[in-house]
């Protein structure tokens, strides 16, 4: 029954995700990669990115199950959020926490997942069920080793946790810190209590490392068998390393972190109550253990957010799983402070509902205020319709500085293996081992049937790239249509 409640909560809170065509531009790239993969063009070869191939693999599975569409991508996100909520419930229960706290943690995660760009199916949403599942296994191992009749973890738990983290790593390497924490929780307390011989620990660590690396290595072997190992290593390993070498200034990082924390204000406020209510004498009790585990998880998630150096809003979604557990504990503490059983239950449900409603109302305000797809036409779908008409059946298109999901919605062919504009015409052109200006010249010389230029986003293009695109439009294209975006007009040009 509890799991059904969490699935229903995820469905309700994420129902608005099916309205807009675009919430975050990144999602469109995974859609393009998945579509190309299903047509025989592998990610990083036919469609390049600076991440491993786990995200397009999950999108491809969703497209196979539900059809190639924005709605299929959002349904994938809903499934991942529901799975994460259930894993958080499991994490609370295996430590011995109250059933109500577990349900509250899952509900709060589902509600807050619509913030910070989480309404779309981004990588942080995709990796969450794998990480939360591994952390639940780690917490169970720690709790069992810390009880009066301690039990050491077995190889089965290590294997499942390692495989879960390995699947997460195939989506994004940011999983590494949390993967290390999951293993430390699983074996650390048992080692400290003398339940785990060193030779057995080494064997477990070896197994865990192999399973964490296994999915990435297996996919690399598949690319090697096709002669594409260089593409695989460049996009999934070297590009993230190059990306991490660049960082935004510390004041800007602090500003973005504070903004994200304020948006999750209720979560942090209730989480702070949980931390302040913790007492050393309760450290070995279920709620005390759970508070400590969640606080440690939150600290490690913060390190994972900081590691890439750019602090984009969706990075802060890594906070949500541990913060949801802490928030649920804080609300439980407040409700217990009321002192009367009947009022306690009402207070607990009311505070959980308040925190969840606040997050959802922020999302609803955004949908209503902006309005695309709800009260106003959706400009991305309008642009896609115009691109389909300009390119014609089977025609190709080039999205110079707009959302890559246009390729999928319009069913236009790619004109470049760099469908994400930031990687070709934008500021992240140095992440690949390709000369992007030469690639841009090749694309424009091939004269794609349609070119999309967002006049409101011209500042996202490098000056030399913008000059090349505008010169090509003047020389060989006619303005086919214009669609109004909130930041300015989006132009669709058709080859003469």
Short mmCIF file of C-alpha atoms in Angstrom, two decimals:
data_model
loop_
_atom_site.label_atom_id
_atom_site.label_comp_id
_atom_site.label_asym_id
_atom_site.label_seq_id
_atom_site.Cartn_x
_atom_site.Cartn_y
_atom_site.Cartn_z
CA UNK A 1 0.00 0.00 0.00
CA UNK A 2 2.82 2.42 0.86
CA UNK A 3 4.47 1.86 -2.51
CA UNK A 4 1.18 2.52 -4.31
CA UNK A 5 0.89 5.81 -2.43
CA UNK A 6 4.37 6.81 -3.58
CA UNK A 7 3.70 5.87 -7.20
CA UNK A 8 0.45 7.85 -7.10
CA UNK A 9 2.24 10.84 -5.57
CA UNK A 10 4.86 10.77 -8.32
CA UNK A 11 2.13 10.62 -10.97
CA UNK A 12 0.25 13.58 -9.47
CA UNK A 13 3.21 15.85 -8.84
CA UNK A 14 4.79 15.17 -12.23
CA UNK A 15 1.56 15.38 -14.21
CA UNK A 16 2.50 18.84 -15.51
CA UNK A 17 5.67 17.42 -17.08
CA UNK A 18 3.57 16.24 -20.03
CA UNK A 19 2.54 19.79 -20.94
CA UNK A 20 5.62 21.66 -22.25
CA UNK A 21 7.80 20.32 -25.06
CA UNK A 22 10.94 21.64 -23.36
CA UNK A 23 11.84 22.25 -19.72
CA UNK A 24 15.61 21.90 -19.96
CA UNK A 25 17.57 21.78 -23.23
CA UNK A 26 19.74 18.83 -22.16
CA UNK A 27 16.81 16.43 -22.31
CA UNK A 28 16.44 17.08 -26.04
CA UNK A 29 19.97 15.82 -26.70
CA UNK A 30 19.23 12.47 -25.04
CA UNK A 31 16.07 12.25 -27.14
CA UNK A 32 18.07 12.83 -30.31
CA UNK A 33 20.71 10.27 -29.32
CA UNK A 34 18.05 7.68 -28.52
CA UNK A 35 16.22 8.24 -31.81
CA UNK A 36 19.44 7.90 -33.77
CA UNK A 37 20.38 4.75 -31.84
CA UNK A 38 17.06 3.11 -32.69
CA UNK A 39 17.77 3.99 -36.34
CA UNK A 40 21.25 2.44 -36.23
CA UNK A 41 23.35 5.50 -35.34
CA UNK A 42 25.09 4.98 -32.00
CA UNK A 43 25.48 7.75 -29.40
CA UNK A 44 28.82 9.61 -29.54
CA UNK A 45 29.20 8.47 -33.17
CA UNK A 46 25.99 9.70 -34.83
CA UNK A 47 25.12 12.16 -32.04
CA UNK A 48 27.91 13.40 -29.74
CA UNK A 49 27.69 14.34 -26.07
CA UNK A 50 30.00 14.80 -23.10
CA UNK A 51 28.37 12.04 -21.04
CA UNK A 52 28.44 8.24 -21.11
CA UNK A 53 25.69 6.50 -23.02
CA UNK A 54 23.42 5.48 -20.14
CA UNK A 55 20.96 8.35 -20.60
CA UNK A 56 20.31 7.70 -24.32
CA UNK A 57 20.10 3.98 -23.53
CA UNK A 58 17.32 4.60 -21.03
CA UNK A 59 15.57 6.98 -23.43
CA UNK A 60 15.84 4.39 -26.21
CA UNK A 61 14.17 1.79 -23.98
CA UNK A 62 11.39 4.29 -23.21
CA UNK A 63 10.96 5.02 -26.93
CA UNK A 64 10.76 1.30 -27.67
CA UNK A 65 8.11 0.86 -25.00
CA UNK A 66 6.04 4.02 -25.50
CA UNK A 67 6.97 5.44 -28.91
CA UNK A 68 9.37 8.21 -29.94
CA UNK A 69 7.92 11.31 -28.31
CA UNK A 70 8.37 13.93 -25.62
CA UNK A 71 5.68 12.18 -23.62
CA UNK A 72 7.66 8.93 -23.59
CA UNK A 73 10.68 10.80 -22.22
CA UNK A 74 8.59 12.36 -19.46
CA UNK A 75 7.02 9.00 -18.62
CA UNK A 76 10.54 7.67 -18.16
CA UNK A 77 11.17 10.50 -15.70
CA UNK A 78 7.99 9.68 -13.81
CA UNK A 79 9.03 6.02 -13.53
CA UNK A 80 12.48 6.99 -12.23
CA UNK A 81 11.01 9.36 -9.63
CA UNK A 82 8.54 6.73 -8.46
CA UNK A 83 11.35 4.17 -8.20
CA UNK A 84 13.51 6.61 -6.21
CA UNK A 85 10.63 7.40 -3.85
CA UNK A 86 10.15 3.68 -3.23
CA UNK A 87 13.90 3.22 -2.65
CA UNK A 88 13.87 6.03 -0.07
CA UNK A 89 10.98 4.33 1.70
CA UNK A 90 13.03 1.15 1.71
CA UNK A 91 16.09 2.99 3.07
CA UNK A 92 14.09 4.32 5.99
CA UNK A 93 12.51 0.95 6.78
CA UNK A 94 15.70 -1.17 6.61
CA UNK A 95 17.26 1.05 9.27
CA UNK A 96 14.14 0.60 11.43
CA UNK A 97 12.60 4.02 10.85
CA UNK A 98 8.83 4.51 11.17
CA UNK A 99 6.71 3.60 8.17
CA UNK A 100 5.24 7.12 8.12
CA UNK A 101 8.71 8.66 7.84
CA UNK A 102 9.48 6.42 4.88
CA UNK A 103 6.28 7.39 3.09
CA UNK A 104 6.90 11.06 3.84
CA UNK A 105 10.45 10.87 2.46
CA UNK A 106 9.16 9.39 -0.80
CA UNK A 107 6.33 11.90 -1.12
CA UNK A 108 8.65 14.85 -0.45
CA UNK A 109 11.12 13.59 -3.04
CA UNK A 110 8.39 13.22 -5.66
CA UNK A 111 7.06 16.71 -4.94
CA UNK A 112 10.42 18.48 -4.93
CA UNK A 113 11.63 16.64 -8.03
CA UNK A 114 9.67 19.12 -10.16
CA UNK A 115 11.96 21.97 -9.07
CA UNK A 116 15.41 22.97 -10.35
CA UNK A 117 14.76 21.69 -13.86
CA UNK A 118 13.78 18.27 -12.54
CA UNK A 119 10.41 18.35 -14.28
CA UNK A 120 12.14 17.08 -17.40
CA UNK A 121 14.00 13.78 -17.51
CA UNK A 122 17.52 14.95 -16.78
CA UNK A 123 20.52 12.87 -15.72
CA UNK A 124 20.01 13.55 -12.01
CA UNK A 125 16.50 12.10 -12.27
CA UNK A 126 17.83 9.07 -14.18
CA UNK A 127 20.62 8.20 -11.72
CA UNK A 128 18.55 8.75 -8.56
CA UNK A 129 16.89 5.29 -8.38
CA UNK A 130 20.25 3.54 -8.79
CA UNK A 131 21.96 5.65 -6.14
CA UNK A 132 19.03 5.50 -3.71
CA UNK A 133 18.82 1.73 -4.13
CA UNK A 134 22.55 1.30 -3.43
CA UNK A 135 22.34 3.65 -0.44
CA UNK A 136 19.43 1.64 0.97
CA UNK A 137 21.61 -1.49 0.75
CA UNK A 138 24.49 0.36 2.39
CA UNK A 139 22.30 1.66 5.20
CA UNK A 140 20.89 -1.81 5.82
CA UNK A 141 24.39 -3.23 6.05
CA UNK A 142 25.46 -0.52 8.49
CA UNK A 143 22.35 -0.89 10.67
CA UNK A 144 22.72 -4.69 10.85
CA UNK A 145 26.38 -4.39 11.86
CA UNK A 146 25.61 -1.83 14.59
CA UNK A 147 22.85 -3.68 16.41
CA UNK A 148 23.46 -5.71 19.64
CA UNK A 149 23.63 -8.98 17.66
CA UNK A 150 25.67 -7.70 14.72
CA UNK A 151 25.64 -9.32 11.27
CA UNK A 152 28.29 -8.82 8.60
CA UNK A 153 27.21 -8.03 5.02
CA UNK A 154 27.32 -10.77 2.40
CA UNK A 155 28.65 -10.79 -1.15
CA UNK A 156 25.10 -10.64 -2.52
CA UNK A 157 24.50 -7.20 -1.04
CA UNK A 158 27.86 -6.01 -2.34
CA UNK A 159 27.07 -7.33 -5.82
CA UNK A 160 23.65 -5.69 -6.08
CA UNK A 161 24.91 -2.35 -4.75
CA UNK A 162 27.88 -2.42 -7.12
CA UNK A 163 25.71 -3.17 -10.14
CA UNK A 164 23.31 -0.35 -9.22
CA UNK A 165 26.16 2.14 -8.94
CA UNK A 166 27.62 0.78 -12.19
CA UNK A 167 24.34 1.52 -13.99
CA UNK A 168 24.37 5.03 -12.51
CA UNK A 169 27.96 5.56 -13.64
CA UNK A 170 26.94 4.68 -17.19
CA UNK A 171 24.68 7.74 -17.05
CA UNK A 172 27.03 10.20 -15.33
CA UNK A 173 30.33 9.95 -13.44
CA UNK A 174 29.01 12.26 -10.71
CA UNK A 175 27.76 9.06 -9.05
CA UNK A 176 31.32 8.21 -7.89
CA UNK A 177 31.22 9.96 -4.45
CA UNK A 178 27.86 8.46 -3.52
CA UNK A 179 29.00 5.07 -4.77
CA UNK A 180 31.98 5.25 -2.42
CA UNK A 181 29.69 6.21 0.47
CA UNK A 182 27.33 3.31 -0.24
CA UNK A 183 30.22 0.83 -0.02
CA UNK A 184 31.65 2.50 3.10
CA UNK A 185 28.30 2.22 4.86
CA UNK A 186 27.88 -1.38 3.77
CA UNK A 187 31.22 -2.65 5.08
CA UNK A 188 32.59 0.07 7.40
CA UNK A 189 30.69 -0.65 10.62
CA UNK A 190 31.19 -4.41 10.19
CA UNK A 191 34.92 -3.85 9.75
CA UNK A 192 35.14 -1.63 12.83
CA UNK A 193 33.33 -4.21 14.94
CA UNK A 194 35.66 -6.99 13.84
CA UNK A 195 33.00 -8.85 11.86
CA UNK A 196 34.81 -8.59 8.54
CA UNK A 197 38.28 -10.08 8.05
CA UNK A 198 40.62 -8.03 5.89
CA UNK A 199 40.88 -10.71 3.20
CA UNK A 200 37.10 -10.82 2.88
CA UNK A 201 37.00 -7.02 2.76
CA UNK A 202 39.53 -6.96 -0.09
CA UNK A 203 37.48 -9.53 -1.98
CA UNK A 204 34.32 -7.48 -1.48
CA UNK A 205 36.04 -4.26 -2.56
CA UNK A 206 37.34 -5.99 -5.69
CA UNK A 207 33.90 -7.34 -6.56
CA UNK A 208 32.29 -3.96 -5.92
CA UNK A 209 34.83 -2.11 -8.08
CA UNK A 210 34.45 -4.59 -10.94
CA UNK A 211 30.65 -4.33 -10.90
CA UNK A 212 30.77 -0.53 -10.67
CA UNK A 213 33.01 -0.41 -13.71
CA UNK A 214 31.33 -3.35 -15.46
CA UNK A 215 28.56 -1.59 -17.42
CA UNK A 216 30.95 1.14 -18.62
CA UNK A 217 33.56 -1.42 -19.68
CA UNK A 218 30.98 -3.65 -21.35
CA UNK A 219 29.67 -0.75 -23.40
CA UNK A 220 33.24 0.20 -24.29
CA UNK A 221 33.79 -3.33 -25.56
CA UNK A 222 30.70 -3.00 -27.75
CA UNK A 223 32.05 0.24 -29.24
CA UNK A 224 35.49 -1.33 -29.71
CA UNK A 225 33.94 -4.23 -31.65
CA UNK A 226 32.54 -1.69 -34.14
CA UNK A 227 35.78 0.28 -34.37
CA UNK A 228 34.43 3.26 -32.44
CA UNK A 229 36.44 3.05 -29.21
CA UNK A 230 37.98 6.48 -29.86
CA UNK A 231 34.50 8.03 -30.06
CA UNK A 232 33.48 6.26 -26.87
CA UNK A 233 36.50 7.36 -24.88
CA UNK A 234 36.34 10.93 -26.18
CA UNK A 235 32.68 11.54 -25.34
CA UNK A 236 32.24 9.49 -22.19
CA UNK A 237 35.63 9.88 -20.52
CA UNK A 238 37.84 12.65 -21.90
CA UNK A 239 35.10 15.25 -22.48
CA UNK A 240 33.83 15.13 -18.86
CA UNK A 241 37.44 15.50 -17.71
CA UNK A 242 37.93 18.58 -19.93
CA UNK A 243 34.63 19.95 -18.66
CA UNK A 244 35.70 19.58 -15.03
CA UNK A 245 38.86 21.59 -15.67
CA UNK A 246 36.78 24.73 -16.20
CA UNK A 247 35.01 26.34 -13.25
CA UNK A 248 32.81 29.36 -12.66
CA UNK A 249 34.01 32.01 -10.15
CA UNK A 250 33.44 31.23 -6.48
CA UNK A 251 30.99 34.14 -5.89
CA UNK A 252 28.79 32.93 -8.75
CA UNK A 253 28.95 29.37 -7.44
CA UNK A 254 27.87 30.62 -4.01
CA UNK A 255 25.00 32.60 -5.53
CA UNK A 256 23.69 29.58 -7.45
CA UNK A 257 23.99 27.37 -4.38
CA UNK A 258 22.08 29.85 -2.23
CA UNK A 259 19.37 30.19 -4.88
CA UNK A 260 18.89 26.41 -5.00
CA UNK A 261 18.82 26.19 -1.20
CA UNK A 262 16.18 28.91 -0.99
CA UNK A 263 14.02 27.10 -3.53
CA UNK A 264 14.23 24.02 -1.30
CA UNK A 265 13.67 26.15 1.79
CA UNK A 266 11.04 23.97 3.45
CA UNK A 267 13.19 20.90 2.93
CA UNK A 268 16.24 22.48 4.51
CA UNK A 269 14.20 23.99 7.36
CA UNK A 270 12.71 20.63 8.34
CA UNK A 271 16.05 18.93 7.76
CA UNK A 272 17.68 21.38 10.16
CA UNK A 273 15.10 20.40 12.79
CA UNK A 274 16.15 16.76 12.36
CA UNK A 275 19.81 17.66 12.85
CA UNK A 276 19.15 19.88 15.86
CA UNK A 277 16.99 17.20 17.49
CA UNK A 278 19.71 14.56 17.14
CA UNK A 279 21.33 13.50 20.43
CA UNK A 280 24.43 11.30 20.95
CA UNK A 281 22.47 8.98 23.25
CA UNK A 282 20.11 8.27 20.32
CA UNK A 283 22.90 7.57 17.84
CA UNK A 284 22.32 3.80 17.85
CA UNK A 285 18.52 4.04 17.65
CA UNK A 286 16.76 3.88 14.27
CA UNK A 287 15.96 7.59 13.93
CA UNK A 288 19.39 8.57 15.22
CA UNK A 289 21.10 6.24 12.76
CA UNK A 290 18.91 7.40 9.93
CA UNK A 291 19.62 11.04 10.68
CA UNK A 292 23.35 10.39 10.68
CA UNK A 293 23.25 8.41 7.44
CA UNK A 294 21.14 11.03 5.65
CA UNK A 295 23.34 13.90 6.88
CA UNK A 296 26.44 12.12 5.64
CA UNK A 297 24.72 11.40 2.32
CA UNK A 298 23.76 15.07 1.98
CA UNK A 299 27.37 16.14 2.56
CA UNK A 300 28.67 13.71 -0.05
CA UNK A 301 25.97 14.80 -2.52
CA UNK A 302 27.11 18.39 -2.00
CA UNK A 303 30.64 17.37 -2.94
CA UNK A 304 29.29 15.68 -6.07
CA UNK A 305 27.44 18.89 -7.00
CA UNK A 306 30.60 20.94 -6.61
CA UNK A 307 32.89 18.57 -8.52
CA UNK A 308 32.02 19.59 -12.11
CA UNK A 309 32.48 23.27 -11.23
CA UNK A 310 29.46 24.86 -12.97
CA UNK A 311 26.61 24.57 -10.44
CA UNK A 312 23.79 24.42 -12.97
CA UNK A 313 20.35 24.25 -11.34
CA UNK A 314 19.69 20.60 -12.14
CA UNK A 315 22.93 19.57 -10.40
CA UNK A 316 21.27 20.41 -7.09
CA UNK A 317 18.70 17.66 -7.64
CA UNK A 318 21.40 15.42 -6.11
CA UNK A 319 20.44 16.96 -2.77
CA UNK A 320 16.87 15.71 -2.92
CA UNK A 321 17.09 12.04 -1.82
CA UNK A 322 19.00 12.62 1.46
CA UNK A 323 17.26 15.95 2.06
CA UNK A 324 13.87 14.26 1.72
CA UNK A 325 14.80 11.74 4.43
CA UNK A 326 16.06 14.48 6.75
CA UNK A 327 12.94 16.58 6.11
CA UNK A 328 10.68 13.65 6.89
CA UNK A 329 12.55 13.04 10.17
CA UNK A 330 12.33 16.73 11.06
CA UNK A 331 8.58 16.76 10.48
CA UNK A 332 8.25 13.60 12.56
CA UNK A 333 10.12 15.28 15.41
CA UNK A 334 7.89 18.34 15.24
CA UNK A 335 4.74 16.23 15.19
CA UNK A 336 5.89 14.20 18.20
CA UNK A 337 6.54 17.43 20.10
CA UNK A 338 2.80 18.13 19.97
CA UNK A 339 2.39 15.32 22.47
CA UNK A 340 -1.18 14.17 21.79
CA UNK A 341 -1.62 11.09 19.54
CA UNK A 342 -4.58 12.37 17.54
CA UNK A 343 -3.06 15.77 16.94
CA UNK A 344 0.37 14.25 16.22
CA UNK A 345 -0.90 12.39 13.19
CA UNK A 346 -2.73 15.43 11.84
CA UNK A 347 0.31 17.64 12.39
CA UNK A 348 2.60 15.15 10.63
CA UNK A 349 0.37 14.74 7.58
CA UNK A 350 -0.30 18.47 7.46
CA UNK A 351 3.37 19.46 7.50
CA UNK A 352 4.28 16.86 4.87
CA UNK A 353 1.41 18.15 2.74
CA UNK A 354 2.52 21.74 3.26
CA UNK A 355 6.09 21.05 2.15
CA UNK A 356 4.97 19.01 -0.84
CA UNK A 357 2.32 21.54 -1.86
CA UNK A 358 4.80 24.42 -1.66
CA UNK A 359 7.12 22.71 -4.14
CA UNK A 360 4.29 21.82 -6.49
CA UNK A 361 2.80 25.33 -6.34
CA UNK A 362 6.16 26.77 -7.45
CA UNK A 363 6.03 24.48 -10.49
CA UNK A 364 2.36 25.26 -11.18
CA UNK A 365 3.07 29.00 -11.01
CA UNK A 366 5.80 28.55 -13.58
CA UNK A 367 3.47 26.61 -15.91
CA UNK A 368 0.71 29.20 -15.60
CA UNK A 369 2.91 32.29 -15.75
CA UNK A 370 4.82 31.16 -18.84
CA UNK A 371 1.87 29.26 -20.28
CA UNK A 372 3.37 27.25 -23.24
CA UNK A 373 1.25 24.23 -23.99
CA UNK A 374 -1.25 25.11 -21.27
CA UNK A 375 -2.77 28.54 -21.91
CA UNK A 376 -0.55 29.58 -24.81
CA UNK A 377 0.81 27.84 -27.89
CA UNK A 378 4.03 25.92 -27.30
CA UNK A 379 6.75 27.68 -29.34
CA UNK A 380 8.95 24.58 -29.51
CA UNK A 381 6.16 22.56 -31.07
CA UNK A 382 5.38 25.44 -33.42
CA UNK A 383 9.02 25.69 -34.49
CA UNK A 384 9.11 21.93 -34.99
CA UNK A 385 6.03 22.05 -37.23
CA UNK A 386 7.61 24.78 -39.34
CA UNK A 387 10.88 22.85 -39.57
CA UNK A 388 8.99 19.75 -40.72
CA UNK A 389 7.30 21.80 -43.43
CA UNK A 390 10.52 23.55 -44.51
CA UNK A 391 12.68 20.42 -44.56
CA UNK A 392 10.03 18.19 -46.11
CA UNK A 393 9.72 14.41 -45.66
CA UNK A 394 13.15 12.94 -45.02
CA UNK A 395 14.81 16.35 -45.16
CA UNK A 396 17.62 17.46 -42.90
CA UNK A 397 17.80 20.45 -40.58
CA UNK A 398 20.40 22.36 -38.60
CA UNK A 399 19.42 23.84 -35.22
CA UNK A 400 22.04 26.55 -34.77
CA UNK A 401 21.18 27.76 -31.27
CA UNK A 402 17.78 26.38 -30.24
CA UNK A 403 16.46 23.25 -28.56
CA UNK A 404 17.72 19.95 -30.07
CA UNK A 405 14.38 18.30 -29.33
CA UNK A 406 13.19 20.05 -32.51
CA UNK A 407 14.99 17.34 -34.48
CA UNK A 408 12.87 14.66 -32.82
CA UNK A 409 9.53 16.44 -32.81
CA UNK A 410 9.88 17.54 -36.45
CA UNK A 411 11.34 14.17 -37.50
CA UNK A 412 14.06 16.02 -39.41
CA UNK A 413 17.36 14.31 -40.14
CA UNK A 414 20.52 15.49 -38.42
CA UNK A 415 22.96 17.55 -40.47
CA UNK A 416 25.76 17.18 -37.89
CA UNK A 417 26.91 14.74 -35.22
CA UNK A 418 26.83 17.67 -32.79
CA UNK A 419 23.07 18.24 -32.31
CA UNK A 420 23.56 20.12 -29.03
CA UNK A 421 24.25 23.73 -30.08
CA UNK A 422 26.57 24.52 -27.16
CA UNK A 423 28.97 21.84 -28.41
CA UNK A 424 29.18 23.25 -31.95
CA UNK A 425 28.32 26.94 -32.04
CA UNK A 426 28.39 27.72 -28.32
CA UNK A 427 30.91 28.07 -25.52
CA UNK A 428 31.55 24.36 -24.90
CA UNK A 429 33.02 23.77 -28.34
CA UNK A 430 36.37 22.69 -26.86
CA UNK A 431 35.05 19.59 -25.07
CA UNK A 432 35.39 17.23 -28.06
CA UNK A 433 38.47 16.30 -30.04
CA UNK A 434 36.86 17.71 -33.20
CA UNK A 435 37.58 21.05 -34.87
CA UNK A 436 34.11 22.50 -34.42
CA UNK A 437 34.60 25.43 -36.80
CA UNK A 438 35.60 23.00 -39.53
CA UNK A 439 32.53 20.89 -38.70
CA UNK A 440 30.32 23.98 -38.85
CA UNK A 441 31.78 24.92 -42.23
CA UNK A 442 31.07 21.40 -43.47
CA UNK A 443 27.46 21.55 -42.26
CA UNK A 444 26.77 24.90 -43.90
CA UNK A 445 28.49 23.87 -47.15
CA UNK A 446 26.20 20.81 -47.30
CA UNK A 447 23.20 23.18 -47.30
CA UNK A 448 20.71 21.56 -44.90
CA UNK A 449 17.12 22.05 -46.03
CA UNK A 450 16.19 24.07 -42.92
CA UNK A 451 18.15 26.13 -40.42
CA UNK A 452 16.78 27.33 -37.06
CA UNK A 453 18.13 30.53 -35.49
CA UNK A 454 16.90 31.85 -32.15
CA UNK A 455 17.45 35.62 -32.22
CA UNK A 456 16.93 35.84 -28.47
CA UNK A 457 19.78 33.39 -27.90
CA UNK A 458 22.37 34.89 -30.24
CA UNK A 459 24.54 35.63 -27.19
CA UNK A 460 24.93 31.87 -26.64
CA UNK A 461 26.83 31.54 -29.93
CA UNK A 462 30.51 32.30 -30.35
CA UNK A 463 30.95 35.38 -32.58
CA UNK A 464 32.83 33.49 -35.28
CA UNK A 465 30.18 30.76 -35.37
CA UNK A 466 27.31 33.29 -35.51
CA UNK A 467 29.02 35.14 -38.35
CA UNK A 468 29.33 31.92 -40.39
CA UNK A 469 25.68 30.97 -39.86
CA UNK A 470 24.34 34.43 -40.71
CA UNK A 471 26.52 34.62 -43.83
CA UNK A 472 25.19 31.26 -45.00
CA UNK A 473 21.59 32.40 -44.47
CA UNK A 474 22.16 35.55 -46.48
CA UNK A 475 23.84 33.67 -49.30
CA UNK A 476 21.51 30.76 -49.80
CA UNK A 477 18.38 30.78 -47.64
CA UNK A 478 14.97 32.45 -47.49
CA UNK A 479 13.09 33.20 -44.29
CA UNK A 480 10.37 30.54 -44.17
CA UNK A 481 8.66 31.32 -40.85
CA UNK A 482 9.06 33.14 -37.54
CA UNK A 483 7.81 31.89 -34.17
CA UNK A 484 7.71 34.13 -31.12
CA UNK A 485 9.53 32.92 -28.01
CA UNK A 486 9.39 34.76 -24.69
CA UNK A 487 12.94 36.04 -25.26
CA UNK A 488 12.51 37.00 -28.93
CA UNK A 489 11.76 35.56 -32.39
CA UNK A 490 12.89 32.14 -33.59
CA UNK A 491 13.52 32.06 -37.34
CA UNK A 492 13.17 29.05 -39.62
CA UNK A 493 15.10 29.43 -42.88
CA UNK A 494 14.67 27.23 -45.97
CA UNK A 495 17.32 26.61 -48.59
CA UNK A 496 16.67 28.33 -51.91
#
